[in-house]
PDB file of C-alpha atoms and ligand atoms in Angstrom:
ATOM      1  CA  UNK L   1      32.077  38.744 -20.587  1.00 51.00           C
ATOM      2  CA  UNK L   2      29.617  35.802 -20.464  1.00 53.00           C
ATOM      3  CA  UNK L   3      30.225  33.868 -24.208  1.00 50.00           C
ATOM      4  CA  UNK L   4      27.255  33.074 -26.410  1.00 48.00           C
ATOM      5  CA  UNK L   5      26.991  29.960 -26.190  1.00 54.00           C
ATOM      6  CA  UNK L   6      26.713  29.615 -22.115  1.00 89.00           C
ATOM      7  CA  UNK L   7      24.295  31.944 -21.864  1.00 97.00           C
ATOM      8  CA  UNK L   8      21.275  30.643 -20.587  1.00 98.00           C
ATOM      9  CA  UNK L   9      18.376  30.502 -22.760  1.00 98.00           C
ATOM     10  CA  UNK L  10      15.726  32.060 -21.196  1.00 98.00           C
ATOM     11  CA  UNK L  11      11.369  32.512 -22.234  1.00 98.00           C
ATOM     12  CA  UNK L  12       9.279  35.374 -20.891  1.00 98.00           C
ATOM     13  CA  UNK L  13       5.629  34.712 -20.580  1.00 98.00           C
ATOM     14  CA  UNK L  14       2.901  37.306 -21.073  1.00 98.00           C
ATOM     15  CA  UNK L  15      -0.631  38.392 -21.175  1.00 98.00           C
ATOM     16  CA  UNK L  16      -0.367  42.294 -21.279  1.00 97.00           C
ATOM     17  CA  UNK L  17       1.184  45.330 -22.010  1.00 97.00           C
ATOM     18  CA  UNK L  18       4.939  43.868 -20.782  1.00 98.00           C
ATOM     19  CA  UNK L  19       6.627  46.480 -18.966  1.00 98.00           C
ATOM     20  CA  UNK L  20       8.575  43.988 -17.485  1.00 98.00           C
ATOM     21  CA  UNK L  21       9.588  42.221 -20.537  1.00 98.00           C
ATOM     22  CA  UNK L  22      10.793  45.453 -22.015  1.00 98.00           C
ATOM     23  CA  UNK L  23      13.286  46.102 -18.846  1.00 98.00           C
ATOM     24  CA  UNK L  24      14.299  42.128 -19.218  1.00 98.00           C
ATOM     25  CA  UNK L  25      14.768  42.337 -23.259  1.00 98.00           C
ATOM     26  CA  UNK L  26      17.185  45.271 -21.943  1.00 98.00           C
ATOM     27  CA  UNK L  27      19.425  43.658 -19.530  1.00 97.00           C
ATOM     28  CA  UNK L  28      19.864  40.851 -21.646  1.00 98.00           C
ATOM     29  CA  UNK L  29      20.551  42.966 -24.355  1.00 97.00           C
ATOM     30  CA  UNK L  30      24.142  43.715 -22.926  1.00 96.00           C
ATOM     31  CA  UNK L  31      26.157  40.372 -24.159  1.00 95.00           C
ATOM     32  CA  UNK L  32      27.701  39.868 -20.799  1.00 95.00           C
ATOM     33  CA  UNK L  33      23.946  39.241 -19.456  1.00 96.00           C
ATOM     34  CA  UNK L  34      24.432  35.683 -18.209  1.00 97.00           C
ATOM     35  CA  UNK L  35      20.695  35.399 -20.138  1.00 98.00           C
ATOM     36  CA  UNK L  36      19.689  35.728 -23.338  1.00 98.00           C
ATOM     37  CA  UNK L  37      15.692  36.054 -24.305  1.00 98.00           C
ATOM     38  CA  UNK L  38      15.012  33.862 -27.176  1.00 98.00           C
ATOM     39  CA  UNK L  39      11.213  33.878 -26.584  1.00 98.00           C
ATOM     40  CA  UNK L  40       8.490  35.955 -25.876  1.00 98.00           C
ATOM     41  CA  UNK L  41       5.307  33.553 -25.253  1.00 98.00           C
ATOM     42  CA  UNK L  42       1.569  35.490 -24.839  1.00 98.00           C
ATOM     43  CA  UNK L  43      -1.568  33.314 -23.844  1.00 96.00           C
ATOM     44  CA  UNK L  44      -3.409  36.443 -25.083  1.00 96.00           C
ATOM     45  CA  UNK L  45      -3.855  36.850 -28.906  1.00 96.00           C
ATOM     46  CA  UNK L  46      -2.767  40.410 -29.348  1.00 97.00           C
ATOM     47  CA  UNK L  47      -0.944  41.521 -26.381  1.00 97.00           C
ATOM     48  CA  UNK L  48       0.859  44.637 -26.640  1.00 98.00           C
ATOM     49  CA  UNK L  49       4.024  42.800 -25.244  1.00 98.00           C
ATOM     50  CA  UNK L  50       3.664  41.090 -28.550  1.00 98.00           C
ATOM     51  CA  UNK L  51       4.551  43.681 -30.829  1.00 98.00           C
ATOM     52  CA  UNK L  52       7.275  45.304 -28.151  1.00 98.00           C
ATOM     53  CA  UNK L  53       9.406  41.947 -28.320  1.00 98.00           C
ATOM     54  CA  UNK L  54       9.136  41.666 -32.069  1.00 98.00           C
ATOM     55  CA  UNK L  55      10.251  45.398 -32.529  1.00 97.00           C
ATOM     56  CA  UNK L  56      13.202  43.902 -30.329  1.00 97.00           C
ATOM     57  CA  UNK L  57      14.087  41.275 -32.735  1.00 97.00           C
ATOM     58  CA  UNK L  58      12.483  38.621 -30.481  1.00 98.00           C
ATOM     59  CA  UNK L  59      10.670  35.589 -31.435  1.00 98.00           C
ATOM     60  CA  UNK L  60       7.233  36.286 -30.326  1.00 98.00           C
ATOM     61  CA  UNK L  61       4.251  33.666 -30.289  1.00 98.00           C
ATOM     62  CA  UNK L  62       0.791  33.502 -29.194  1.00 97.00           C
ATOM     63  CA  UNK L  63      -0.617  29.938 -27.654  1.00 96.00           C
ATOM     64  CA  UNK L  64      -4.045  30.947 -26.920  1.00 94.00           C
ATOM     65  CA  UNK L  65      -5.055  29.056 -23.540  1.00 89.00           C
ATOM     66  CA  UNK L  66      -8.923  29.203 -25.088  1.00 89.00           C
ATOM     67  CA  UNK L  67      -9.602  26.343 -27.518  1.00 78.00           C
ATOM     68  CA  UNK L  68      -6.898  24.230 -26.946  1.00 80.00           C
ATOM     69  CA  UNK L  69      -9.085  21.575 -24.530  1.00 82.00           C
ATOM     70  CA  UNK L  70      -8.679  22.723 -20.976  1.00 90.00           C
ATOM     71  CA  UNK L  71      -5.851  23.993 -18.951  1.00 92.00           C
ATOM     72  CA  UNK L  72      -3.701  20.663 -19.457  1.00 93.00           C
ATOM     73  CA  UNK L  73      -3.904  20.845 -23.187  1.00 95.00           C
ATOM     74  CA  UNK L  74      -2.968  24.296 -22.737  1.00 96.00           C
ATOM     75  CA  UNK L  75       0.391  23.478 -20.497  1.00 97.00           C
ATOM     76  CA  UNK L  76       1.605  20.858 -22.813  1.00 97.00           C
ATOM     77  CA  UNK L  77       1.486  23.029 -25.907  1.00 96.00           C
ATOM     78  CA  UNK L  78       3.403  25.721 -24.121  1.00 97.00           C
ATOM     79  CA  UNK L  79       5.630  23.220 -22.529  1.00 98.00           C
ATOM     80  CA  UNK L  80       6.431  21.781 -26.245  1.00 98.00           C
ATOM     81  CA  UNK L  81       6.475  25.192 -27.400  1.00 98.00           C
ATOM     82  CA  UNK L  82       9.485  25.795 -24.946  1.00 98.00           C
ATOM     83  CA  UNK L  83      11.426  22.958 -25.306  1.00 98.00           C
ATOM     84  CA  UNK L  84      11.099  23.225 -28.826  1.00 98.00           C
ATOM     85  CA  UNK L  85      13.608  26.236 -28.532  1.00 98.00           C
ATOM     86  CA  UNK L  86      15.535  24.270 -25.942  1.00 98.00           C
ATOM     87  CA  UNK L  87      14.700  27.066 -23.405  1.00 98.00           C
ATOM     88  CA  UNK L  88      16.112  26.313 -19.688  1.00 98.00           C
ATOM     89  CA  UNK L  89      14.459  29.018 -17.754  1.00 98.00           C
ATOM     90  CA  UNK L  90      11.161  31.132 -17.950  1.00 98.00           C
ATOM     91  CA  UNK L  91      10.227  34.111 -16.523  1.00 98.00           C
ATOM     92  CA  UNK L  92       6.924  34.781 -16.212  1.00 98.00           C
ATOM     93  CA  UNK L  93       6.128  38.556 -16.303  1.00 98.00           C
ATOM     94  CA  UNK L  94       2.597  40.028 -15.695  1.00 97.00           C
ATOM     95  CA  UNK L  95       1.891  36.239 -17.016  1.00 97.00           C
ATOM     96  CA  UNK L  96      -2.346  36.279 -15.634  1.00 94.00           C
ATOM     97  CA  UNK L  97      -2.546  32.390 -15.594  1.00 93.00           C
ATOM     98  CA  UNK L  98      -2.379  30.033 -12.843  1.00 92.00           C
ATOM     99  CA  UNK L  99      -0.582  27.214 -13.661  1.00 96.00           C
ATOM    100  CA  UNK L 100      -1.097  23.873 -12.544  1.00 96.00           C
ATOM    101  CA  UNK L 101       1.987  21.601 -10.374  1.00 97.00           C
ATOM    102  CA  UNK L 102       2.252  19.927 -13.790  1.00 97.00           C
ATOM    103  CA  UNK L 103       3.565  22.655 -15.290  1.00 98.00           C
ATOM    104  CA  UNK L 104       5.413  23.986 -12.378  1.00 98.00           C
ATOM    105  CA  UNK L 105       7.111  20.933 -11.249  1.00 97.00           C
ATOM    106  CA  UNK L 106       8.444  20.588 -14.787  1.00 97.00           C
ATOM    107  CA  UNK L 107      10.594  23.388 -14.756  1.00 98.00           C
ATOM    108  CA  UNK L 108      11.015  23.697 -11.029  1.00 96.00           C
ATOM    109  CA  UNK L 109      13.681  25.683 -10.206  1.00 97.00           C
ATOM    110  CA  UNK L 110      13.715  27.573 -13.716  1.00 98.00           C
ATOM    111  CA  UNK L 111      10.483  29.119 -13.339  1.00 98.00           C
ATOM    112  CA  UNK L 112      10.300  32.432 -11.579  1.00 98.00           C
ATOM    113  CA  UNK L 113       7.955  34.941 -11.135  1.00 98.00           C
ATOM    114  CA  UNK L 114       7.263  39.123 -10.134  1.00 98.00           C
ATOM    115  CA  UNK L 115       5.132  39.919  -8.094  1.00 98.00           C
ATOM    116  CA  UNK L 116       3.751  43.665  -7.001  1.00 98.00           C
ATOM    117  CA  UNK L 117       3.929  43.150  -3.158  1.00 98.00           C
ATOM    118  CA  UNK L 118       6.349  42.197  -0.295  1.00 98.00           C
ATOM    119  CA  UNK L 119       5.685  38.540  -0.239  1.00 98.00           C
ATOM    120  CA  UNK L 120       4.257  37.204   1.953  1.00 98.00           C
ATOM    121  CA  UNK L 121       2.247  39.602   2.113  1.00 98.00           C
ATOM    122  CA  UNK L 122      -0.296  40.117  -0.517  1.00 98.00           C
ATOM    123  CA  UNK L 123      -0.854  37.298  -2.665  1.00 98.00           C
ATOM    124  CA  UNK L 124      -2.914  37.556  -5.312  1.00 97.00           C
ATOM    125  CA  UNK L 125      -4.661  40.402  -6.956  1.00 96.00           C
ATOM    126  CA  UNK L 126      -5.142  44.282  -6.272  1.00 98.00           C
ATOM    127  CA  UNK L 127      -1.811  44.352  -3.819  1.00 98.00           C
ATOM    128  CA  UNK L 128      -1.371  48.152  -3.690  1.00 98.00           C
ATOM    129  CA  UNK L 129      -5.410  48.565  -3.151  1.00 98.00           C
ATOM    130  CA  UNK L 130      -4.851  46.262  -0.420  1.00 98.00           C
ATOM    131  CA  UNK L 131      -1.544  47.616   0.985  1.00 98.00           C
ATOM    132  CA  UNK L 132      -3.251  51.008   0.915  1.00 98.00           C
ATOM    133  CA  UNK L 133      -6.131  49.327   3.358  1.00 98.00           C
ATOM    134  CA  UNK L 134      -3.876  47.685   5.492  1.00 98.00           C
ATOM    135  CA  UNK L 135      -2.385  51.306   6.119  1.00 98.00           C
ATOM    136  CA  UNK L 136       1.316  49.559   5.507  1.00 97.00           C
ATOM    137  CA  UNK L 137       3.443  52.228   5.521  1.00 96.00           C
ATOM    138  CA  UNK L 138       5.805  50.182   3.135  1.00 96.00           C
ATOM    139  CA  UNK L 139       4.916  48.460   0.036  1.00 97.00           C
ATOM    140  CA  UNK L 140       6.976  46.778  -2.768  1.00 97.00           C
ATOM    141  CA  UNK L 141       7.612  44.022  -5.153  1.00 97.00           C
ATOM    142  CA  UNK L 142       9.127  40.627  -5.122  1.00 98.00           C
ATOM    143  CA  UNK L 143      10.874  37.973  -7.699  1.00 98.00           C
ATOM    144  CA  UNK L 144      10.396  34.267  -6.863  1.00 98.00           C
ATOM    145  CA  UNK L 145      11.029  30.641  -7.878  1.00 98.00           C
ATOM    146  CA  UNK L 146       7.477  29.681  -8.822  1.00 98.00           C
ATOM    147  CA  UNK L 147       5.918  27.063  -6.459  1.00 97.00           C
ATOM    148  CA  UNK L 148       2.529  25.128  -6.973  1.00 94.00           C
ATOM    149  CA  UNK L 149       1.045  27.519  -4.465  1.00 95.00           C
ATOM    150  CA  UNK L 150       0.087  30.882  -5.514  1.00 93.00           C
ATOM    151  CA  UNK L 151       2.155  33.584  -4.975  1.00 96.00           C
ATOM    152  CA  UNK L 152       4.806  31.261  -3.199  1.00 96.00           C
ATOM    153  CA  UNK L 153       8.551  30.206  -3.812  1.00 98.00           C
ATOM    154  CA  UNK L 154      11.733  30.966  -2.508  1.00 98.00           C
ATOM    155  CA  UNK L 155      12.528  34.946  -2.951  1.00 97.00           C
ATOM    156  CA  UNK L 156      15.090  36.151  -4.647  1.00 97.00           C
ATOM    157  CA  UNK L 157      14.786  39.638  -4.562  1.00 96.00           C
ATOM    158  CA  UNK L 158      12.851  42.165  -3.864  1.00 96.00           C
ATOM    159  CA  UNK L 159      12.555  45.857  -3.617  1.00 96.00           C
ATOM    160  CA  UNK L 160      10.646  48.134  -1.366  1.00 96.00           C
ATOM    161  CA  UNK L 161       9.098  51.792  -1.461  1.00 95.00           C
ATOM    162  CA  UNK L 162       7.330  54.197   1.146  1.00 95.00           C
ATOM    163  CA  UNK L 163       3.399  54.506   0.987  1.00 96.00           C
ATOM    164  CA  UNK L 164       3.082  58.334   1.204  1.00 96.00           C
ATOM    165  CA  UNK L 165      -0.080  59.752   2.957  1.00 96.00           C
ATOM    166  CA  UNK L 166      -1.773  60.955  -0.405  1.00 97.00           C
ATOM    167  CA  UNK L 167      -1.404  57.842  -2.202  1.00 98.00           C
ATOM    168  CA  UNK L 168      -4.209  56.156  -4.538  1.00 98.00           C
ATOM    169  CA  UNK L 169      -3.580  52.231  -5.476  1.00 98.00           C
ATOM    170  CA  UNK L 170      -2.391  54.434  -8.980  1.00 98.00           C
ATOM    171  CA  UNK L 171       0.240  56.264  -7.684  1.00 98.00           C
ATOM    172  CA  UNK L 172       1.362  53.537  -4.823  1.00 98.00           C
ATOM    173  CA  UNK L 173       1.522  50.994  -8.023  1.00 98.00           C
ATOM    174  CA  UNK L 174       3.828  53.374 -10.491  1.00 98.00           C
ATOM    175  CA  UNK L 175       6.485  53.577  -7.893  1.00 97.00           C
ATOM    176  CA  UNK L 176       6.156  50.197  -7.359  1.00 97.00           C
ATOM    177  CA  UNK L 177       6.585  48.717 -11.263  1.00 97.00           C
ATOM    178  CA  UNK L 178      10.066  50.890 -11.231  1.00 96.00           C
ATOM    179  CA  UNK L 179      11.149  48.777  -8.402  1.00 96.00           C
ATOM    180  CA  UNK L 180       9.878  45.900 -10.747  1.00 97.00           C
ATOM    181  CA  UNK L 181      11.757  46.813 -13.573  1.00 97.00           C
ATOM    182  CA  UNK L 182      15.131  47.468 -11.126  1.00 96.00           C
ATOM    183  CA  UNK L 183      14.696  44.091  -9.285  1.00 96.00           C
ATOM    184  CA  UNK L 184      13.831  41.838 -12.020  1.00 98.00           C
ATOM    185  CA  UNK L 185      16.877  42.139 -14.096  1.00 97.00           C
ATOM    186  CA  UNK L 186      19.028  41.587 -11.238  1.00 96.00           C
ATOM    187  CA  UNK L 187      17.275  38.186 -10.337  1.00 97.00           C
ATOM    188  CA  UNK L 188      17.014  37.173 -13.695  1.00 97.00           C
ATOM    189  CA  UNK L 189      21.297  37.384 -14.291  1.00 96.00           C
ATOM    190  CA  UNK L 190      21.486  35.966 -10.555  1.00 96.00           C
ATOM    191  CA  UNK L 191      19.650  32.940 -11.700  1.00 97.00           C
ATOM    192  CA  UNK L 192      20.967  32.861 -15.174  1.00 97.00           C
ATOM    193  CA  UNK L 193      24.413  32.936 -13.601  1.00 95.00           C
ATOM    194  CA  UNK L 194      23.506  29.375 -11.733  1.00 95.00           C
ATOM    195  CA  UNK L 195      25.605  31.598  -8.496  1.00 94.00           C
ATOM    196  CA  UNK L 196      23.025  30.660  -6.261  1.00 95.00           C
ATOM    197  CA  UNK L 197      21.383  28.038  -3.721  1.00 96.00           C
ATOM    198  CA  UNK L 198      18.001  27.529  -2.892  1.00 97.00           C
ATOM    199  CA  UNK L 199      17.727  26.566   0.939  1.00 97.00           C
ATOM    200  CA  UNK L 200      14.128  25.843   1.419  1.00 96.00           C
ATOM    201  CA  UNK L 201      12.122  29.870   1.185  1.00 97.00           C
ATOM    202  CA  UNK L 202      15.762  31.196   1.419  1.00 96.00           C
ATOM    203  CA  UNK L 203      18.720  31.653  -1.842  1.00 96.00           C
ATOM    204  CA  UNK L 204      21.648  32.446  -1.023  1.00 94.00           C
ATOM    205  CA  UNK L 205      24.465  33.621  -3.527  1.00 91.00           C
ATOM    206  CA  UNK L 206      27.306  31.299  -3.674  1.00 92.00           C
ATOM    207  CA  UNK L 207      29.625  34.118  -4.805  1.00 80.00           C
ATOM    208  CA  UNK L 208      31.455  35.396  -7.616  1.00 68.00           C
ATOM    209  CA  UNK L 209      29.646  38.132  -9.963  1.00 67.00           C
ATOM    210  CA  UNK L 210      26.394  38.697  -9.643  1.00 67.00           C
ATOM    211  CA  UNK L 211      26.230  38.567  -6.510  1.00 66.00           C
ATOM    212  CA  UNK L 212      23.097  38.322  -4.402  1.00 71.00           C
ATOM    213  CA  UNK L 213      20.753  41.730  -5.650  1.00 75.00           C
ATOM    214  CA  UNK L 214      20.635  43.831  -2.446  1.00 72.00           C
ATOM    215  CA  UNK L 215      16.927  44.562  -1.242  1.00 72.00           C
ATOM    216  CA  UNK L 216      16.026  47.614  -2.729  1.00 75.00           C
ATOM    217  CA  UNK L 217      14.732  50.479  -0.596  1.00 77.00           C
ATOM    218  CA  UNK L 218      13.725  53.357  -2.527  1.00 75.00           C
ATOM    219  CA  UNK L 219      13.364  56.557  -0.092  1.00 68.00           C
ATOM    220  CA  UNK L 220      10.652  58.817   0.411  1.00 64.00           C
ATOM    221  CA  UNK L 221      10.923  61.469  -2.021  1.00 50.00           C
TER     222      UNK L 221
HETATM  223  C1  GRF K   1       3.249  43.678 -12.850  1.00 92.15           C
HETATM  224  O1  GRF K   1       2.849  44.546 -11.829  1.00 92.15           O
HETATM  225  C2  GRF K   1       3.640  42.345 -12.285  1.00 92.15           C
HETATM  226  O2  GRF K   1       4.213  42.426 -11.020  1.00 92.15           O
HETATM  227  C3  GRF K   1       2.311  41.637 -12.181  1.00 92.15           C
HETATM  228  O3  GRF K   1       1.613  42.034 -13.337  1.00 92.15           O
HETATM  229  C4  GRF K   1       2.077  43.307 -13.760  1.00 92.15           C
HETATM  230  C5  GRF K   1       2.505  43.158 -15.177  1.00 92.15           C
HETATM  231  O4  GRF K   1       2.875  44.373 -15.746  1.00 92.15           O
HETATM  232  N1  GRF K   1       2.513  40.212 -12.070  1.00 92.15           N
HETATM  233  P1  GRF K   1       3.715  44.392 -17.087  1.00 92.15           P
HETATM  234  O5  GRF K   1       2.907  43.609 -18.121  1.00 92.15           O
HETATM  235  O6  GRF K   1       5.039  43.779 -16.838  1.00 92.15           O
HETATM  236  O7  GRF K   1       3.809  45.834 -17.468  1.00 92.15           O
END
């Protein structure tokens, strides 16, 4: 069992309903989670993720990116906000800001992200709309170290489904956020565990437990 005090103190950033919150705030619920969540952070007054992570007994705060002076303002609050709590890595989870190589380079390396497509394909918005255009035939979800570029960063996992003939970007996307929620909270006690190298785009596990998360193929069904 990981011990208290070497577990890595870890933030989730939000701006929505936090599906992917809730299945981190679960993993990490099992003490021998390399990670523990000490912070939920919303740029969104109100988020539903809000209230989910409070009704899990975690700290949960709002810094509103409106009204603060500008997108800098806005990163150095949050940054203070963070190290206030002596966090050492963030995960940002449906977090809908883009944030600048301030920020990033900051906590590069601690900083990692979901996203709801193979990457590199599909960066940016309405993936399974576009996935469904593309007529891919599979479709899925990455974790990554954040990089200044959007949507870019070494991978460290990431899971994969089929796109069935009948889909809608609906349907496509609900299979999809289960891979989220199965992928996430292996990358997050990868990282957390520190069992890992980043090689340029590539990480490699360096061994011991948790190993490397395997890619995640969910079968047609
Ligand atoms: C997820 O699909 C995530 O990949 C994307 O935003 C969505 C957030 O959903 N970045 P939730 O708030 O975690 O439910």
């Amino acid at each position: 069992m990981t011990s208290t005090s070497t577990r890595r103190r870890t933030a989730i950033l939000v701006s929505g309903r936090g599906s992917n919150m809730t299945a981190l705030l679960a993993a990490a619920a099992d003490p021998a989670c390399p990670a523990r969540i000490d912070a939920v952070v919303a740029n969104v007054p109100g988020a539903p993720a809000l209230d989910k992570a409070a009704e899990a007994g975690v700290e949960a705060l709002t810094v509103d990116h409106r009204g603060l002076g500008g997108r800098k303002a806005f990163e150095e609050r949050l940054d203070a906000e963070l190290r206030a709590r002596e966090i050492e890595l963030v995960c940002l989870a449906g977090f809908m800001r883009i944030l600048t190589p301030w920020f990033v380079d900051r906590w590069s390396d601690r900083l990692i992200n979901i996203h709801p497509a193979l990457l590199p394909a599909f960066k940016g918005l309405d993936t399974h709309a576009r996935a469904l255009a593309e007529g891919c035939k599979i479709h899925g979800a990455t974790v990554h170290f954040v990089r200044s570029e959007m949507d870019t960063g070494p991978v460290i996992a990431q899971g994969a489904v089929a796109v069935l003939d009948d889909d809608t970007p609906e349907t496509l996307g609900a299979r999809v956020l289960e891979v989220e929620h199965a992928i996430y909270p292996q990358a997050l006690r990868l990282v957390a565990s520190g069992a890992y190298e980043i090689d340029g785009m590539r990480v490699r596990a360096t061994g011991g437990d948790p190993a490397m998360p395997a890619p995640l193929i969910v079968p047609d069904s």
